[in-house]
Amino acid sequence: MEPNQSLFIGAFTNLKYLNFSGSLLIGIIPPELGNLTKLDILDLSSVYHSLSTNSFTWLSRLSNLRILKLNSCFTKAIDWFDSFRTAPSLLNLHLLHECEFPELDYDSTFSHTTTNSSTNSITTLEVVSRSSFGSTTVSRLLNLSNNLIDLSLFLDNDDHIKDHIIPHTLGSLKSLRHLHLSGFVGEVPKFIGNLCKLQELVLNYNTFNSSTITDIFKSLIDCNSNSLEILNLPHNNLTGQFVPIDIARIPNLKELDVSYNKFNGKWPESISKLPSLELLYISGNSFSGVVYETHLHKLSKLEHLDLSYNSLTLKFGNNWVPSIQLQHLGLRSCMIGPHFPSWLQTQSNISHIDLSYSGISDTIPTWSFNTISSLNGQP
């Protein structure tokens, strides 16, 4: 921003909401923003150009600031960690797309901040970054607050980046309820199984080299049996059998997505015992065998089902009346035919069907046109 513009913005001392997202901002973040002492939300997520600053000390003057969003922010300010950590009222911190912060000496800054009398109350941390974030910076960010409830770390999973290993400090965040990790390498750390307040665990587009996740998720289930509602693990290079995980011990599980890994084995029987399940995606694996109607009998709340790209055969009776009402159905490459599945005529809410390469060689029944009329037309 130009100096005159900075002074102009700093004059709005009663301002509570300031949003520059999507604008063409360029230049230095004005320290005059510290004059806006009543500011509640500050969004500097400019998507086209970059901002820079030599210091974040102006944050300490924003005693009411709850939400801060930065995008494409390049800084050499070595006070970034202390400034974020000691911001008086900051609850939500979002560092989006190509923010870059200088690496800090871990020992000296950690010893300083742990003795600081001001304890940050940040509960939500979202980081979306490319290669500008090394593992040390990620570790520092996880030390911003002991009160984190929602944590999302989306790092660029580039073949040239070898240090994006999930930091061990994440295991100390015992208050976490929502955890989303993407772009990491290495093994699935065992300490994830000790985060006993998790309601949502999403691990996607990571490159994990563990041959199995059974032991880790056994620990997770042991301490999260009543709280876990979402378990999504797509695109992680996970291998082995999913069957041994006693997932039936999570009665409140609503979403289960293990698609596009390398799981194998028969239909996981324990999945059939999840009465709260609304979404089930196991597509893109190496599951084999037969799926019977009894496997879906207890899943009365199921709305999204995708079994595509597995070696599965579906054997449902001609007179089967399912207890489910699906909105999304993916059965691509599953063996269904030769007859058109008659049970589909009971699905009045469906908006997406994929039955391609499923071995059907039959006349399309006239009743199917009533079902087709509800489809949304998307591929």
Coordinates of C-alpha atoms in Angstrom, one line a residue:
M1 CA 0.0 0.0 0.0
E2 CA 1.1 3.6 -0.6
P3 CA 1.8 5.7 2.5
N4 CA -1.2 8.0 2.0
Q5 CA -3.4 5.0 1.7
S6 CA -2.0 3.6 4.9
L7 CA -2.8 6.7 6.9
F8 CA -6.2 6.8 5.3
I9 CA -7.0 3.3 6.5
G10 CA -5.6 3.9 9.9
A11 CA -8.0 6.7 10.5
F12 CA -11.1 4.4 10.7
T13 CA -10.6 3.8 14.4
N14 CA -14.2 2.5 14.9
L15 CA -13.8 -0.2 12.1
K16 CA -14.7 -3.7 13.2
Y17 CA -14.5 -5.6 9.9
L18 CA -11.9 -5.1 7.2
N19 CA -11.8 -7.4 4.1
F20 CA -9.4 -7.0 1.2
S21 CA -9.7 -10.6 0.0
G22 CA -9.4 -11.0 -3.8
S23 CA -8.1 -7.5 -4.3
L24 CA -5.0 -6.3 -6.1
L25 CA -3.1 -5.3 -3.0
I26 CA 0.7 -4.9 -3.3
G27 CA 3.4 -3.5 -1.1
I28 CA 3.9 -3.3 2.6
I29 CA 1.3 -4.2 5.2
P30 CA 0.8 -0.8 7.0
P31 CA 1.6 -0.8 10.7
E32 CA -1.2 1.8 10.9
L33 CA -3.6 -1.1 11.0
G34 CA -2.7 -1.2 14.7
N35 CA -4.8 1.9 15.1
L36 CA -7.9 0.0 14.4
T37 CA -8.3 -1.1 18.0
K38 CA -11.9 -2.2 17.6
L39 CA -11.2 -4.5 14.6
D40 CA -12.8 -7.9 15.0
I41 CA -11.9 -9.5 11.6
L42 CA -9.0 -8.6 9.3
D43 CA -8.8 -10.4 5.9
L44 CA -5.7 -9.6 3.9
S45 CA -6.0 -12.6 1.6
S46 CA -5.1 -10.8 -1.7
V47 CA -5.0 -13.5 -4.3
Y48 CA -3.2 -11.8 -7.1
H49 CA -0.2 -10.0 -5.6
S50 CA 2.0 -10.2 -2.6
L51 CA 2.3 -8.3 0.6
S52 CA 5.3 -7.9 2.8
T53 CA 6.1 -6.6 6.3
N54 CA 9.1 -6.1 8.5
S55 CA 7.2 -6.6 11.7
F56 CA 3.9 -7.9 13.1
T57 CA 4.1 -6.0 16.4
W58 CA 1.1 -3.9 15.4
L59 CA -1.0 -7.0 16.1
S60 CA -0.5 -6.5 19.8
R61 CA -2.6 -3.3 19.6
L62 CA -5.6 -5.0 18.2
S63 CA -7.2 -6.1 21.4
N64 CA -10.4 -7.3 19.8
L65 CA -9.1 -9.1 16.7
R66 CA -10.5 -12.6 16.5
I67 CA -9.9 -13.6 12.9
L68 CA -6.8 -12.9 10.8
K69 CA -6.3 -14.1 7.2
L70 CA -3.1 -13.6 5.3
N71 CA -2.4 -14.6 1.7
S72 CA 0.8 -14.4 -0.4
C73 CA 2.6 -12.7 2.5
F74 CA 6.4 -12.6 2.3
T75 CA 8.1 -11.3 5.4
K76 CA 11.6 -11.3 7.0
A77 CA 10.0 -10.3 10.3
I78 CA 11.6 -12.5 13.0
D79 CA 8.8 -11.5 15.4
W80 CA 6.1 -13.3 13.5
F81 CA 5.8 -16.2 16.0
D82 CA 5.7 -14.0 19.2
S83 CA 3.3 -11.6 17.5
F84 CA 0.8 -14.3 16.5
R85 CA 1.2 -16.1 19.8
T86 CA 0.6 -13.0 22.0
A87 CA -2.1 -11.3 20.0
P88 CA -4.6 -10.6 22.8
S89 CA -7.9 -12.0 21.4
L90 CA -6.8 -14.0 18.3
L91 CA -8.9 -17.1 17.8
N92 CA -8.7 -18.0 14.1
L93 CA -5.4 -17.7 12.1
H94 CA -5.4 -18.5 8.4
L95 CA -2.2 -18.4 6.4
L96 CA -3.2 -19.1 2.8
H97 CA -1.2 -19.8 -0.3
E98 CA 2.5 -18.9 -0.5
C99 CA 2.9 -17.1 2.8
E100 CA 6.6 -17.2 3.7
F101 CA 8.1 -16.7 7.2
P102 CA 11.8 -16.9 8.2
E103 CA 13.0 -20.0 10.0
L104 CA 13.5 -19.4 13.7
D105 CA 16.0 -20.9 16.1
Y106 CA 13.8 -23.4 17.8
D107 CA 15.5 -23.6 21.2
S108 CA 15.8 -19.9 21.9
T109 CA 12.4 -18.9 20.7
F110 CA 10.7 -21.8 22.4
S111 CA 12.2 -21.1 25.7
H112 CA 11.3 -17.4 25.4
T113 CA 7.6 -18.0 24.5
T114 CA 7.0 -20.7 27.1
T115 CA 7.9 -18.2 29.8
N116 CA 5.8 -15.4 28.3
S117 CA 3.0 -14.4 30.6
S118 CA 0.6 -13.9 27.7
T119 CA -0.9 -17.2 26.5
N120 CA -2.5 -17.3 23.1
S121 CA -6.1 -18.5 22.8
I122 CA -5.9 -19.5 19.1
T123 CA -8.4 -22.4 18.5
T124 CA -8.3 -22.5 14.7
L125 CA -5.2 -22.7 12.6
E126 CA -5.3 -23.2 8.8
V127 CA -2.1 -23.3 6.8
V128 CA -2.0 -23.6 3.0
S129 CA 1.5 -23.5 1.7
R130 CA 3.9 -24.4 -1.0
S131 CA 7.6 -25.3 -0.5
S132 CA 8.2 -22.1 1.4
F133 CA 7.2 -23.8 4.6
G134 CA 9.8 -26.2 6.0
S135 CA 9.2 -28.7 8.8
T136 CA 10.8 -26.3 11.4
T137 CA 8.3 -23.6 10.6
V138 CA 5.4 -26.0 10.7
S139 CA 6.6 -27.2 14.1
R140 CA 6.7 -23.6 15.3
L141 CA 3.2 -23.0 14.1
L142 CA 1.9 -25.9 16.1
N143 CA 3.4 -24.3 19.2
L144 CA 1.4 -21.2 18.8
S145 CA -1.3 -22.4 21.1
N146 CA -2.2 -25.3 23.4
N147 CA -5.9 -24.6 22.8
L148 CA -6.1 -25.7 19.1
I149 CA -9.4 -27.3 18.3
D150 CA -9.4 -27.1 14.5
L151 CA -6.1 -27.7 12.6
S152 CA -5.6 -27.8 8.9
L153 CA -2.2 -28.1 7.3
F154 CA -2.2 -28.3 3.5
L155 CA 1.4 -28.5 2.2
D156 CA 2.6 -28.9 -1.4
N157 CA 3.4 -32.6 -1.8
D158 CA 6.2 -32.0 -4.3
D159 CA 8.6 -34.8 -5.2
H160 CA 11.5 -32.5 -4.3
I161 CA 10.3 -31.8 -0.8
K162 CA 11.6 -34.4 1.7
D163 CA 11.1 -32.7 5.0
H164 CA 7.3 -32.6 5.2
I165 CA 7.0 -35.1 8.0
I166 CA 4.2 -34.7 10.4
P167 CA 5.8 -32.9 13.4
H168 CA 5.8 -34.8 16.7
T169 CA 4.6 -31.7 18.5
L170 CA 1.1 -32.4 16.9
G171 CA 0.8 -35.2 19.4
S172 CA 0.6 -32.8 22.3
L173 CA -2.5 -31.0 21.0
K174 CA -4.9 -33.0 23.1
S175 CA -7.8 -30.6 22.5
L176 CA -8.0 -31.2 18.8
R177 CA -11.4 -32.0 17.5
H178 CA -10.9 -31.5 13.7
L179 CA -7.6 -32.5 12.1
H180 CA -6.9 -32.2 8.4
L181 CA -3.4 -33.0 7.0
S182 CA -2.4 -33.0 3.3
G183 CA 1.0 -33.1 1.6
F184 CA 3.1 -35.0 4.2
V185 CA 5.4 -37.9 3.7
G186 CA 6.8 -40.7 5.8
E187 CA 4.8 -42.9 8.1
V188 CA 1.4 -42.3 9.8
P189 CA 2.6 -41.2 13.2
K190 CA 1.4 -43.4 16.1
F191 CA 0.6 -40.3 18.2
I192 CA -2.5 -39.6 16.1
G193 CA -4.1 -42.5 18.0
N194 CA -3.7 -40.6 21.2
L195 CA -5.8 -37.6 20.1
C196 CA -8.8 -38.7 22.0
K197 CA -11.2 -35.8 21.4
L198 CA -11.1 -36.0 17.6
Q199 CA -14.4 -35.8 15.9
E200 CA -13.0 -35.4 12.4
L201 CA -9.8 -36.9 11.0
V202 CA -9.0 -36.2 7.3
L203 CA -5.7 -37.3 5.9
N204 CA -5.6 -36.9 2.1
Y205 CA -3.0 -36.6 -0.6
N206 CA -0.2 -37.7 1.6
T207 CA 2.6 -40.1 0.7
F208 CA 2.6 -42.5 3.6
N209 CA 4.9 -45.5 3.3
S210 CA 3.4 -47.5 6.2
S211 CA 2.3 -50.9 5.0
T212 CA -0.6 -50.9 7.4
I213 CA -2.5 -48.4 9.6
T214 CA -4.2 -51.1 11.7
D215 CA -2.3 -50.5 14.9
I216 CA -2.6 -46.7 14.7
F217 CA -6.3 -46.7 14.2
K218 CA -6.9 -49.4 16.8
S219 CA -5.5 -46.8 19.3
L220 CA -7.6 -44.1 17.8
I221 CA -10.7 -46.2 18.1
D222 CA -9.9 -47.2 21.7
C223 CA -10.0 -43.6 22.8
N224 CA -12.4 -42.1 20.3
S225 CA -15.1 -44.7 20.0
N226 CA -17.9 -42.2 20.9
S227 CA -16.6 -39.0 19.5
L228 CA -15.2 -39.8 16.0
E229 CA -17.7 -38.9 13.3
I230 CA -15.6 -38.4 10.2
L231 CA -12.7 -40.6 9.1
N232 CA -11.5 -39.7 5.6
L233 CA -8.2 -41.2 4.3
P234 CA -8.3 -40.8 0.5
H235 CA -5.2 -40.7 -1.7
N236 CA -2.5 -41.7 0.9
N237 CA -0.8 -44.7 -0.7
L238 CA -2.0 -46.8 2.2
T239 CA -1.7 -50.6 1.8
G240 CA -2.8 -53.8 3.4
Q241 CA -6.2 -55.0 4.6
F242 CA -8.8 -52.7 6.0
V243 CA -10.7 -55.7 7.5
P244 CA -8.8 -56.0 10.8
I245 CA -9.7 -52.5 12.0
D246 CA -12.7 -53.0 14.3
I247 CA -14.4 -49.9 12.9
A248 CA -17.8 -51.1 14.1
R249 CA -16.8 -49.8 17.6
I250 CA -17.4 -46.2 16.3
P251 CA -21.2 -46.1 16.5
N252 CA -21.4 -42.3 15.6
L253 CA -19.2 -42.5 12.4
K254 CA -21.0 -40.6 9.7
E255 CA -18.3 -40.5 6.9
L256 CA -15.8 -43.1 5.9
D257 CA -13.6 -42.5 2.9
V258 CA -10.6 -44.7 2.1
S259 CA -10.7 -44.2 -1.6
Y260 CA -7.7 -44.4 -3.9
N261 CA -5.3 -46.2 -1.7
K262 CA -4.0 -49.7 -2.1
F263 CA -6.2 -51.6 0.4
N264 CA -7.1 -55.1 -0.5
G265 CA -9.2 -58.0 0.8
K266 CA -12.9 -58.8 1.0
W267 CA -15.7 -56.4 1.8
P268 CA -14.9 -55.1 5.3
E269 CA -17.7 -56.7 7.4
S270 CA -17.4 -54.2 10.2
I271 CA -18.5 -51.4 7.9
S272 CA -21.9 -53.1 7.7
K273 CA -22.4 -52.4 11.4
L274 CA -22.2 -48.6 11.4
P275 CA -25.8 -47.4 12.0
S276 CA -24.9 -43.7 11.6
L277 CA -23.0 -43.9 8.3
E278 CA -24.1 -41.4 5.7
L279 CA -21.1 -41.5 3.3
L280 CA -19.0 -44.6 2.3
Y281 CA -16.3 -44.3 -0.4
I282 CA -14.0 -47.2 -0.9
S283 CA -13.4 -46.6 -4.7
G284 CA -10.0 -47.0 -6.3
N285 CA -8.6 -49.9 -4.2
S286 CA -8.2 -53.6 -4.7
F287 CA -11.1 -54.9 -2.7
S288 CA -12.5 -58.1 -4.1
G289 CA -15.3 -60.6 -3.6
V290 CA -19.1 -60.3 -3.3
V291 CA -21.2 -57.6 -1.8
Y292 CA -24.6 -58.8 -0.7
E293 CA -27.7 -56.8 0.2
T294 CA -27.2 -57.9 3.8
H295 CA -24.0 -55.8 3.8
L296 CA -26.1 -52.6 3.4
H297 CA -29.1 -53.7 5.5
K298 CA -28.2 -51.8 8.7
L299 CA -26.8 -48.7 6.9
S300 CA -30.3 -47.0 6.8
K301 CA -28.8 -43.5 6.8
L302 CA -26.4 -44.0 3.9
E303 CA -26.8 -41.3 1.2
H304 CA -23.4 -41.5 -0.6
L305 CA -22.0 -44.8 -1.8
D306 CA -19.0 -45.3 -4.1
L307 CA -17.5 -48.7 -4.7
S308 CA -16.0 -48.0 -8.1
Y309 CA -12.7 -49.4 -9.4
N310 CA -12.7 -52.5 -7.3
S311 CA -13.0 -56.2 -8.2
L312 CA -16.4 -56.4 -6.5
T313 CA -19.5 -58.3 -7.6
L314 CA -22.9 -57.1 -6.4
K315 CA -25.5 -59.8 -5.8
F316 CA -28.8 -58.1 -4.8
G317 CA -32.1 -59.9 -5.1
N318 CA -34.6 -58.8 -7.8
N319 CA -37.2 -58.1 -5.1
W320 CA -34.8 -56.3 -2.7
V321 CA -36.2 -53.1 -1.2
P322 CA -33.3 -51.3 0.4
S323 CA -33.7 -49.3 3.6
I324 CA -31.4 -46.6 2.2
Q325 CA -32.2 -43.6 0.0
L326 CA -29.1 -42.7 -1.9
Q327 CA -28.1 -39.3 -3.4
H328 CA -24.8 -40.5 -5.0
L329 CA -24.1 -44.0 -6.3
G330 CA -20.8 -45.0 -8.0
L331 CA -20.4 -48.6 -9.2
R332 CA -18.1 -48.1 -12.1
S333 CA -16.2 -51.3 -13.0
C334 CA -18.1 -53.4 -10.4
M335 CA -19.8 -56.5 -11.7
I336 CA -23.6 -55.9 -11.6
G337 CA -25.1 -57.4 -14.7
P338 CA -26.3 -58.8 -16.9
H339 CA -29.6 -57.4 -15.7
F340 CA -30.4 -53.8 -14.9
P341 CA -30.5 -53.4 -11.1
S342 CA -34.3 -53.2 -10.3
W343 CA -33.7 -51.9 -6.8
L344 CA -32.8 -48.5 -8.3
Q345 CA -36.5 -47.8 -8.8
T346 CA -36.8 -47.3 -5.1
Q347 CA -34.2 -44.4 -5.0
S348 CA -36.3 -41.2 -5.3
N349 CA -33.5 -38.8 -4.1
I350 CA -30.7 -39.9 -6.3
S351 CA -28.8 -37.2 -8.3
H352 CA -25.7 -39.1 -9.5
I353 CA -25.4 -42.6 -10.8
D354 CA -22.3 -44.3 -12.5
L355 CA -22.9 -47.8 -13.7
S356 CA -20.3 -47.8 -16.5
Y357 CA -18.3 -50.9 -17.2
S358 CA -20.5 -52.9 -14.9
G359 CA -21.4 -55.8 -17.2
I360 CA -25.0 -54.8 -17.8
S361 CA -26.5 -56.1 -21.1
D362 CA -30.1 -55.5 -20.7
T363 CA -32.9 -53.3 -22.0
I364 CA -33.3 -50.1 -20.1
P365 CA -36.6 -50.4 -18.2
T366 CA -39.3 -47.8 -18.6
W367 CA -39.3 -47.1 -14.8
S368 CA -35.7 -45.9 -15.0
F369 CA -36.8 -42.7 -16.7
N370 CA -38.5 -41.6 -13.6
T371 CA -35.2 -42.0 -11.7
I372 CA -33.2 -40.3 -14.5
S373 CA -35.4 -37.3 -14.3
S374 CA -34.0 -36.5 -10.9
L375 CA -30.4 -36.6 -11.9
N376 CA -28.5 -33.4 -11.9
G377 CA -26.9 -33.9 -15.3
Q378 CA -23.3 -33.7 -14.1
P379 CA -20.7 -36.2 -15.3

